[in-house]
PDB file of C-alpha atoms in Angstrom:
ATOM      1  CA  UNK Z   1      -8.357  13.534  11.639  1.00 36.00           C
ATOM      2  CA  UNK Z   2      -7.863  10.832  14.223  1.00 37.00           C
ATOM      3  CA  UNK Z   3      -4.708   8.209  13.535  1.00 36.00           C
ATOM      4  CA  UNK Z   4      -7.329   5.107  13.320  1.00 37.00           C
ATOM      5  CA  UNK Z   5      -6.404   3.319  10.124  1.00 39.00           C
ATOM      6  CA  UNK Z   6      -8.497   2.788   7.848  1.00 44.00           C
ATOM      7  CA  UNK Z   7      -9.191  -1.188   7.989  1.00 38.00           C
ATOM      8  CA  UNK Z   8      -7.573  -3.801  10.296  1.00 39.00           C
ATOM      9  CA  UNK Z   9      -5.843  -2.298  12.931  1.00 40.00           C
ATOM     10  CA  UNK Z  10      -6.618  -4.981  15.244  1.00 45.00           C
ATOM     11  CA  UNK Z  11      -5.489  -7.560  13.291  1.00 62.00           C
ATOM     12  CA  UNK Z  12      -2.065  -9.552  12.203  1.00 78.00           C
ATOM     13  CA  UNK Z  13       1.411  -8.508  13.788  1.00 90.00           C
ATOM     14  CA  UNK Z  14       2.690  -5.850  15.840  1.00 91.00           C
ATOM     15  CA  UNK Z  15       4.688  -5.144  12.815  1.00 92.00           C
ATOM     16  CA  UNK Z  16       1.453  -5.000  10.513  1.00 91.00           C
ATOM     17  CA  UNK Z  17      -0.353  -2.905  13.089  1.00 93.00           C
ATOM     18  CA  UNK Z  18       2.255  -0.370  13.140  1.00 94.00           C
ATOM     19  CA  UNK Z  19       2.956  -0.541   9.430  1.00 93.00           C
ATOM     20  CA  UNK Z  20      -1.166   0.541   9.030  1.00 91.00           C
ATOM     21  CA  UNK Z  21      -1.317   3.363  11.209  1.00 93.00           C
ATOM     22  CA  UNK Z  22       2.026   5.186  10.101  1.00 95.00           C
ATOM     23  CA  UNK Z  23       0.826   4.179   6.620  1.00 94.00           C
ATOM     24  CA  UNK Z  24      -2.435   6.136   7.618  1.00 92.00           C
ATOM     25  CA  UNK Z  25      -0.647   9.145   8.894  1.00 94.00           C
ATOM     26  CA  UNK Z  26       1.500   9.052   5.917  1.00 95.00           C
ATOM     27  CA  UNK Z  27      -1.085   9.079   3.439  1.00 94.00           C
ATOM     28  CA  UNK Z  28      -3.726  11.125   4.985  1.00 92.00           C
ATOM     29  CA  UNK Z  29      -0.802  14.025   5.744  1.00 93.00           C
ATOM     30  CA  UNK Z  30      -1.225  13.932   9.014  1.00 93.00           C
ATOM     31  CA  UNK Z  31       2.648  13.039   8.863  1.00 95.00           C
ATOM     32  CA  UNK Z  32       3.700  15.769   6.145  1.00 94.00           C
ATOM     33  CA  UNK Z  33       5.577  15.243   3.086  1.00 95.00           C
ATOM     34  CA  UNK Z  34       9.368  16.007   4.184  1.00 95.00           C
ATOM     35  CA  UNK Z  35       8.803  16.139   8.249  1.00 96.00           C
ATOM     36  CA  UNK Z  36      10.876  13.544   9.821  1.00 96.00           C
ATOM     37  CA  UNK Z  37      10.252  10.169  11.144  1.00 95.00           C
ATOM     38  CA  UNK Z  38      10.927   9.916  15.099  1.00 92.00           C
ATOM     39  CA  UNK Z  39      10.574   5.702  15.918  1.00 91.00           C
ATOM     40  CA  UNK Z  40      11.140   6.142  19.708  1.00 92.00           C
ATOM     41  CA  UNK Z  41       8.397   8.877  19.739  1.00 92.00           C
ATOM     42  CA  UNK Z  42       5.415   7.061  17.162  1.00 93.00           C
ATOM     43  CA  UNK Z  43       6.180   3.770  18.978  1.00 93.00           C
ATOM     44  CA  UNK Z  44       5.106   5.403  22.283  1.00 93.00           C
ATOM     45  CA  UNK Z  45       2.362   7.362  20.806  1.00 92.00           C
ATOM     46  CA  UNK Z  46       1.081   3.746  19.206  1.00 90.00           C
ATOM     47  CA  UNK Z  47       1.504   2.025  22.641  1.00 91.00           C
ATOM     48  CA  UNK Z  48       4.029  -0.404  20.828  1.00 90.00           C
ATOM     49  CA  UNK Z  49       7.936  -1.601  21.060  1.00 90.00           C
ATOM     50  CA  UNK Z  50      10.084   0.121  18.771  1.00 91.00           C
ATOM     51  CA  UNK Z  51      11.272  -3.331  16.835  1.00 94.00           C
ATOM     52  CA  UNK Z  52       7.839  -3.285  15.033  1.00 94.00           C
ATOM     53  CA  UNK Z  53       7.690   0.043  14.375  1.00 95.00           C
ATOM     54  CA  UNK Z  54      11.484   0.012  12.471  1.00 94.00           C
ATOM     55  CA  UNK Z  55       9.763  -3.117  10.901  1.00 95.00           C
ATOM     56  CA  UNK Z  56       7.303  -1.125   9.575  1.00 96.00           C
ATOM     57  CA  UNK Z  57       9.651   1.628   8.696  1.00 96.00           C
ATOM     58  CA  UNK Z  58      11.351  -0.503   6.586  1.00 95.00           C
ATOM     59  CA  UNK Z  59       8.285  -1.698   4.639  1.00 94.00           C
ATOM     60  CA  UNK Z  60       6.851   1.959   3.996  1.00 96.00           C
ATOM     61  CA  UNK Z  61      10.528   3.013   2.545  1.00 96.00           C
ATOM     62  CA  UNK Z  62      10.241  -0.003  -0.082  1.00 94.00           C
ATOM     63  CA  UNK Z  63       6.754   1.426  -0.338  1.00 93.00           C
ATOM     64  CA  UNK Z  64       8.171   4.869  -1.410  1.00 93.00           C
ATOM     65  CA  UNK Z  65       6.427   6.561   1.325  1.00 96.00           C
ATOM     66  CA  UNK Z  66       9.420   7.758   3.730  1.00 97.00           C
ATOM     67  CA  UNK Z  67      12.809   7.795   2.809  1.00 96.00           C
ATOM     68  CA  UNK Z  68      16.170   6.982   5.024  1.00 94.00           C
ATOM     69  CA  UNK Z  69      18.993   9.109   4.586  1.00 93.00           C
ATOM     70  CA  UNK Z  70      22.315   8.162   6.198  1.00 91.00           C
ATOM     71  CA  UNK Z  71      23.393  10.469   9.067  1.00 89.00           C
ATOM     72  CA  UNK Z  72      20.317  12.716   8.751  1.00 92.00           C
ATOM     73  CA  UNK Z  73      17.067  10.659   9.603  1.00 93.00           C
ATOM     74  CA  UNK Z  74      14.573   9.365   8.346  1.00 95.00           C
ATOM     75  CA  UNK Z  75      11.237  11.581   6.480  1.00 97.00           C
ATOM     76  CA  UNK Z  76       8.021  11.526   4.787  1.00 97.00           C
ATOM     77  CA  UNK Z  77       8.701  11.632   1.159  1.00 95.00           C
ATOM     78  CA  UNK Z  78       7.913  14.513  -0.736  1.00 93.00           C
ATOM     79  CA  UNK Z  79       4.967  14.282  -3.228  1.00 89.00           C
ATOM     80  CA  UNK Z  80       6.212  14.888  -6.754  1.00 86.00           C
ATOM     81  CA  UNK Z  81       3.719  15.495  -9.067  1.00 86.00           C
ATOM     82  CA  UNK Z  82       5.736  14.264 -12.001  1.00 87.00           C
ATOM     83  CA  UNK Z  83       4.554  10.930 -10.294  1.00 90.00           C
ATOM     84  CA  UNK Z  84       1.279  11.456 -10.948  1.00 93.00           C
ATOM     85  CA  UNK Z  85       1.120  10.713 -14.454  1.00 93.00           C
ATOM     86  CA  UNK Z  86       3.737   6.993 -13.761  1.00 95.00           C
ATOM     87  CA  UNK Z  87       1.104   6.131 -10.918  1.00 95.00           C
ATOM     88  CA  UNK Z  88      -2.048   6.394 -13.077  1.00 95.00           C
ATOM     89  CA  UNK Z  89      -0.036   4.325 -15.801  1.00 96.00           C
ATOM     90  CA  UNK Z  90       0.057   1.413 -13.448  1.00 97.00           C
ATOM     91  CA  UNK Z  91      -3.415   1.638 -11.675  1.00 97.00           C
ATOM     92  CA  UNK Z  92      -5.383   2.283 -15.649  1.00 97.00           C
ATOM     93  CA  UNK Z  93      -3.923  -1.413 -15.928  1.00 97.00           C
ATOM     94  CA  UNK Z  94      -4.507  -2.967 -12.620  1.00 98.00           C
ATOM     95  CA  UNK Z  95      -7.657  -1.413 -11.312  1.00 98.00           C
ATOM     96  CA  UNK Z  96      -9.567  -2.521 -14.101  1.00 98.00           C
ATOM     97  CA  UNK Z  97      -8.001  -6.113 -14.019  1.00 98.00           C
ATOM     98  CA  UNK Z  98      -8.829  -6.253 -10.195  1.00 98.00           C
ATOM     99  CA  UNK Z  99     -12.511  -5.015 -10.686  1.00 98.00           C
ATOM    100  CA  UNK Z 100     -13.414  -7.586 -13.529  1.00 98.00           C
ATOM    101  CA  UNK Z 101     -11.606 -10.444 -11.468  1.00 98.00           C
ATOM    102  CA  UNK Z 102     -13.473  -9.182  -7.863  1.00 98.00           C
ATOM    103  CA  UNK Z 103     -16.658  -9.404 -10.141  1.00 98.00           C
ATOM    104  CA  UNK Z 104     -15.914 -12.619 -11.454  1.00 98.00           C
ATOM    105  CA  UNK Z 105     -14.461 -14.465  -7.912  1.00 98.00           C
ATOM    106  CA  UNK Z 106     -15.625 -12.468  -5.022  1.00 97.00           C
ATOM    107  CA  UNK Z 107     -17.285 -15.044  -2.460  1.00 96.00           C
ATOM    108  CA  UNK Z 108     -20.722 -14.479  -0.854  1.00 96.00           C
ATOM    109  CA  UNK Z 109     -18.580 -13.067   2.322  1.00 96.00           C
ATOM    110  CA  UNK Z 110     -17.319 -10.859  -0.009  1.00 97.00           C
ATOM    111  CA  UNK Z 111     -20.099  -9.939  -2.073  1.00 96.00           C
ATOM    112  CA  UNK Z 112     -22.030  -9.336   1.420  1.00 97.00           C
ATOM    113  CA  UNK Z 113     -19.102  -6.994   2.830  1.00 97.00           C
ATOM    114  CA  UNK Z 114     -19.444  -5.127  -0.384  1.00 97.00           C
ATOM    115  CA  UNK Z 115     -23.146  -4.758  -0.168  1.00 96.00           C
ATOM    116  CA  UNK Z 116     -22.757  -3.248   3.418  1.00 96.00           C
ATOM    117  CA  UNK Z 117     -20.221  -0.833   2.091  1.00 95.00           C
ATOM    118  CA  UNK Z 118     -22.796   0.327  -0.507  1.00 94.00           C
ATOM    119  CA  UNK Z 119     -25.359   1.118   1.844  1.00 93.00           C
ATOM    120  CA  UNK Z 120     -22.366   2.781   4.110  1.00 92.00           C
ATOM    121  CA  UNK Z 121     -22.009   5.122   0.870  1.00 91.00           C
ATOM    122  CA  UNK Z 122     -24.981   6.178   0.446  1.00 88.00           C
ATOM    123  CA  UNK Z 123     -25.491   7.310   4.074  1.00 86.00           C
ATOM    124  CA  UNK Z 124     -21.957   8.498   3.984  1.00 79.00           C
ATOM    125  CA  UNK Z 125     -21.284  12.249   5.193  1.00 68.00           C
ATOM    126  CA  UNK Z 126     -19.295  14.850   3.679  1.00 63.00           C
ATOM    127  CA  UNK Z 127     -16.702  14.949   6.143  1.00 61.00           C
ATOM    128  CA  UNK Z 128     -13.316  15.027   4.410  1.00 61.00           C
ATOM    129  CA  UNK Z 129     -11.402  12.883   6.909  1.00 64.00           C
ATOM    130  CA  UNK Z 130     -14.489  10.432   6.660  1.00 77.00           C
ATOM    131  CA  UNK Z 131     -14.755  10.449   2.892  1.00 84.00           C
ATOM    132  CA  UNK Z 132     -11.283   9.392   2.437  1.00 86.00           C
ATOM    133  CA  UNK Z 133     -10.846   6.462   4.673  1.00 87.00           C
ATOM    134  CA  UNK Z 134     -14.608   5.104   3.455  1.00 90.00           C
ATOM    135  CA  UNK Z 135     -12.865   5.256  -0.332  1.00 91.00           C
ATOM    136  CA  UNK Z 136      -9.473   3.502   0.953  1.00 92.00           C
ATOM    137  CA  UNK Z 137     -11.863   0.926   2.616  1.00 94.00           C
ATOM    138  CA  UNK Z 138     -14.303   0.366  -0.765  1.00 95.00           C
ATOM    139  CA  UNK Z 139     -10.712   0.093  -2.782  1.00 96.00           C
ATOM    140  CA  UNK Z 140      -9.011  -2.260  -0.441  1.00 96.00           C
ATOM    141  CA  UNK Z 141     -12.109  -4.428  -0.195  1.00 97.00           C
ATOM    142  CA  UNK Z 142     -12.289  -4.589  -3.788  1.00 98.00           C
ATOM    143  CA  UNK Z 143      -8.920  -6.134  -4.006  1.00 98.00           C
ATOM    144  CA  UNK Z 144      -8.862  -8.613  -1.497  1.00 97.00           C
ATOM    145  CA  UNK Z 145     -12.166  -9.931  -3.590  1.00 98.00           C
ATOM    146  CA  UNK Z 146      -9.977 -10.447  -6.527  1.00 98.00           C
ATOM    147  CA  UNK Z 147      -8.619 -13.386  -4.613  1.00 97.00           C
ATOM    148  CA  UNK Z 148      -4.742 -12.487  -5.774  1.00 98.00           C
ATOM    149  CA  UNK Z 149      -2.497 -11.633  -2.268  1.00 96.00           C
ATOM    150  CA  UNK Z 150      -0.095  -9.982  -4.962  1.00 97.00           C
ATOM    151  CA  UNK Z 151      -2.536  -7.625  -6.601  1.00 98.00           C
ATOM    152  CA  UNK Z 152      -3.791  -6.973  -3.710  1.00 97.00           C
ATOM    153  CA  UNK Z 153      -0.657  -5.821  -1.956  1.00 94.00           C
ATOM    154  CA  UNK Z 154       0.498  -3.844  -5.469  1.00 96.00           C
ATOM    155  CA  UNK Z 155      -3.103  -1.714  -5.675  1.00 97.00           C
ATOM    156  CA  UNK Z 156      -2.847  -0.917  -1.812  1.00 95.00           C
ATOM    157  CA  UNK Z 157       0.565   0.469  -2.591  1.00 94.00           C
ATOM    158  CA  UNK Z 158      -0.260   2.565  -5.225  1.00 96.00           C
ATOM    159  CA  UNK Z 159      -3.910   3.488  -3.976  1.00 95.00           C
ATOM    160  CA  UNK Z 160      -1.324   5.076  -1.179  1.00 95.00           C
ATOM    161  CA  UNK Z 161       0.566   6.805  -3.248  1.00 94.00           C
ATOM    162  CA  UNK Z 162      -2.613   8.067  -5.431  1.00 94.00           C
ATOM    163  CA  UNK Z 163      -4.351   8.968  -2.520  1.00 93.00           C
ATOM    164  CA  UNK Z 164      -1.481  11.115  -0.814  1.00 93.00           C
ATOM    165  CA  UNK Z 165      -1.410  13.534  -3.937  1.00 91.00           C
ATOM    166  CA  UNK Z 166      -5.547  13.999  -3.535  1.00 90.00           C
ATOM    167  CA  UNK Z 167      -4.734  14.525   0.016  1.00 89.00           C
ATOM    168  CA  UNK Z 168      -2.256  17.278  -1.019  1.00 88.00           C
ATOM    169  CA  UNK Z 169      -4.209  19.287  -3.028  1.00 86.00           C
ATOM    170  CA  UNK Z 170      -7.811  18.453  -1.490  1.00 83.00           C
ATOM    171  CA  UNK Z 171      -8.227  22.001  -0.431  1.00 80.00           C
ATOM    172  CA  UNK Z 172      -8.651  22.521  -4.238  1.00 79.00           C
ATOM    173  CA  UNK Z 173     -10.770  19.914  -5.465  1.00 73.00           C
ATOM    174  CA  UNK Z 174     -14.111  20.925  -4.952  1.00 69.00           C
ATOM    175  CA  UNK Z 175     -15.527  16.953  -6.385  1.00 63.00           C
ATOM    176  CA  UNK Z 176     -14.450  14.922  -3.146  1.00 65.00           C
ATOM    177  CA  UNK Z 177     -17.901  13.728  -2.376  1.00 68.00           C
ATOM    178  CA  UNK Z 178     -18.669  12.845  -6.081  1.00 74.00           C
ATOM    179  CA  UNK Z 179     -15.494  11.124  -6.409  1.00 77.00           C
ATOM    180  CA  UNK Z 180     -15.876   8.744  -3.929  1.00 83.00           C
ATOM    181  CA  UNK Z 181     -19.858   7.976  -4.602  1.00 85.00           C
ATOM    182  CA  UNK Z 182     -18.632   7.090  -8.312  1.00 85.00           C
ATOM    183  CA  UNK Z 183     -17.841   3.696  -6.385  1.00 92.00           C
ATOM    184  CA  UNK Z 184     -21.803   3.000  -5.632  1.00 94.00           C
ATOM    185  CA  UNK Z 185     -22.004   1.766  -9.700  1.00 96.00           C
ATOM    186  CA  UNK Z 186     -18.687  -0.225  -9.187  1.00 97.00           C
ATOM    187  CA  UNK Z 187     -19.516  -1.903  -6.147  1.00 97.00           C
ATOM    188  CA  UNK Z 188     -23.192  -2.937  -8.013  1.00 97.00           C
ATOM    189  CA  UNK Z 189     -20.940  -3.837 -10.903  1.00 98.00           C
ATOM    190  CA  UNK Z 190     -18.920  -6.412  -9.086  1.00 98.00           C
ATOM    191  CA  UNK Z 191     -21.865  -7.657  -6.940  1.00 97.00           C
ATOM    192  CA  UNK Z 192     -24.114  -8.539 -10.105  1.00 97.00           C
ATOM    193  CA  UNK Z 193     -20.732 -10.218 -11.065  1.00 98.00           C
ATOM    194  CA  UNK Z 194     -20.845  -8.055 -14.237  1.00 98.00           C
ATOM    195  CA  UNK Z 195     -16.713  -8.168 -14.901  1.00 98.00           C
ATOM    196  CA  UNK Z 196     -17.099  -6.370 -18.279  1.00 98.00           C
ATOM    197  CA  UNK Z 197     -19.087  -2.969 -16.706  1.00 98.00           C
ATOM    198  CA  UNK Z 198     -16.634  -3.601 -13.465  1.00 98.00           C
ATOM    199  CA  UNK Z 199     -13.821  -3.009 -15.950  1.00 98.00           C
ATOM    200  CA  UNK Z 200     -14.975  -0.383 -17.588  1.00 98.00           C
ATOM    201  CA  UNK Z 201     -16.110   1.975 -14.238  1.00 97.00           C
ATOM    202  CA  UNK Z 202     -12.848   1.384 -12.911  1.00 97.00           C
ATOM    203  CA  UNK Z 203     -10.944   2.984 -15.907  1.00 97.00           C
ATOM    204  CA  UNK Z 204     -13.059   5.557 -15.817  1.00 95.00           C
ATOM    205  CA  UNK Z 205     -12.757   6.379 -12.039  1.00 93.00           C
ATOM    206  CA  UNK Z 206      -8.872   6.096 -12.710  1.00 94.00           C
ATOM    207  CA  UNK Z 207      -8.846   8.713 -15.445  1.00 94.00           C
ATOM    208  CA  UNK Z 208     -11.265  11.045 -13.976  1.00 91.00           C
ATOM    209  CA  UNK Z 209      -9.217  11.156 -10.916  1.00 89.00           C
ATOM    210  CA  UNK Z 210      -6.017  12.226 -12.788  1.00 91.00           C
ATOM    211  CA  UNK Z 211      -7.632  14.842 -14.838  1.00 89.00           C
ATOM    212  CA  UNK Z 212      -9.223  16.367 -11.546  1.00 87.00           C
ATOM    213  CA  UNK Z 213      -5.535  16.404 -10.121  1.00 89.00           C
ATOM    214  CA  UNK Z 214      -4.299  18.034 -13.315  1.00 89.00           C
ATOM    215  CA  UNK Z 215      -6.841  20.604 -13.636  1.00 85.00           C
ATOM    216  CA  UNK Z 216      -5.711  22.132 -10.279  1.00 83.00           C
ATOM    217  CA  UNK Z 217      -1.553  21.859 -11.039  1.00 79.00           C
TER     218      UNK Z 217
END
């Protein structure tokens, strides 16, 4: 896997740039759970200062995704699976919420950007790398249709942390592919602005992605 994020990297701050791509590596394992955080060294690998990067530090630790110990560094949190079950709690409440409101007030932009990212899925490969950032990029346009900033910012953080366990235990999940085309419905859903069938797929892609986690724990 390369360390392109998955959306934006060109876009807003330093700070925001560098939160995205450790955010990437974070989430895609590329930066393990428990191996430790070196600022000097990721801001040279990203080509940035290090005042953005600790910026961005500080934002993935209120994130839950690294975790600052005094006197011993800084490191990737470790992916309990007892979290599994709090994380799906939330998302079984919001996803659906942000798939009926994306329905009801995505703009013709957004409607447009969602149609392109149906045809991308259906001419999508199987590449696992590939597969993962296309279904971070169908989520996160999904909430920026719902026109909220604060759901928005609330799914991406939990997508993360959702997406980190699949990462985890990918080598055991045999339904990656069919996981991620579940979305082709969903996107349709919110493009024929049908909130109510929006709703619905998004509860069930929820719940079908913590019973494939569970059957492999």
């Amino acid at each position: 896997m390369t360390s392109s994020t998955v959306a934006g990297q060109g876009h807003g701050t330093l700070a925001d740039q560098a939160y995205r791509s450790i955010a990437d590596r974070l989430v895609t394992l590329q930066i393990r759970p428990g191996e430790p955080i070196n600022d000097e060294r990721i801001a040279g690998e990203l080509g940035f200062g290090r005042t953005p990067v600790r910026e961005a530090l500080k934002r993935l630790e209120h994130e839950r995704l690294i975790v600052a110990y005094p006197r011993r560094g800084t490191f990737a949190t470790e992916v309990q699976i007892a979290d599994l079950g709090h994380i799906s709690e939330v998302r079984l409440q919001l996803e659906p919420l942000a798939a009926a409101l994306a329905a009801e007030r995505a703009s013709d932009g957004d409607r447009a950007g969602l149609d392109r990212l149906l045809a991308q899925l259906a001419k999508s490969s199987d590449g696992e790398g590939d597969l993962i950032r296309l279904d971070m990029t169908l989520h996160r346009a999904i909430y920026a249709a719902t026109r909220n900033p604060y759901l928005e910012d609330t799914l991406i953080r939990y997508d993360n942390l959702a997406t980190r366990i699949w990462c985890l235990f990918l080598d055991r999940l045999p339904g990656l592919a069919g996981h991620v085309h579940e979305h082709g419905p969903l996107l349709t859903a919110i493009i024929d602005r049908d909130a109510e069938k929006a709703k619905a797929l998004a509860a069930s892609h929820v719940k079908g992605f913590e019973v494939a986690i569970r059957s492999v724990i």
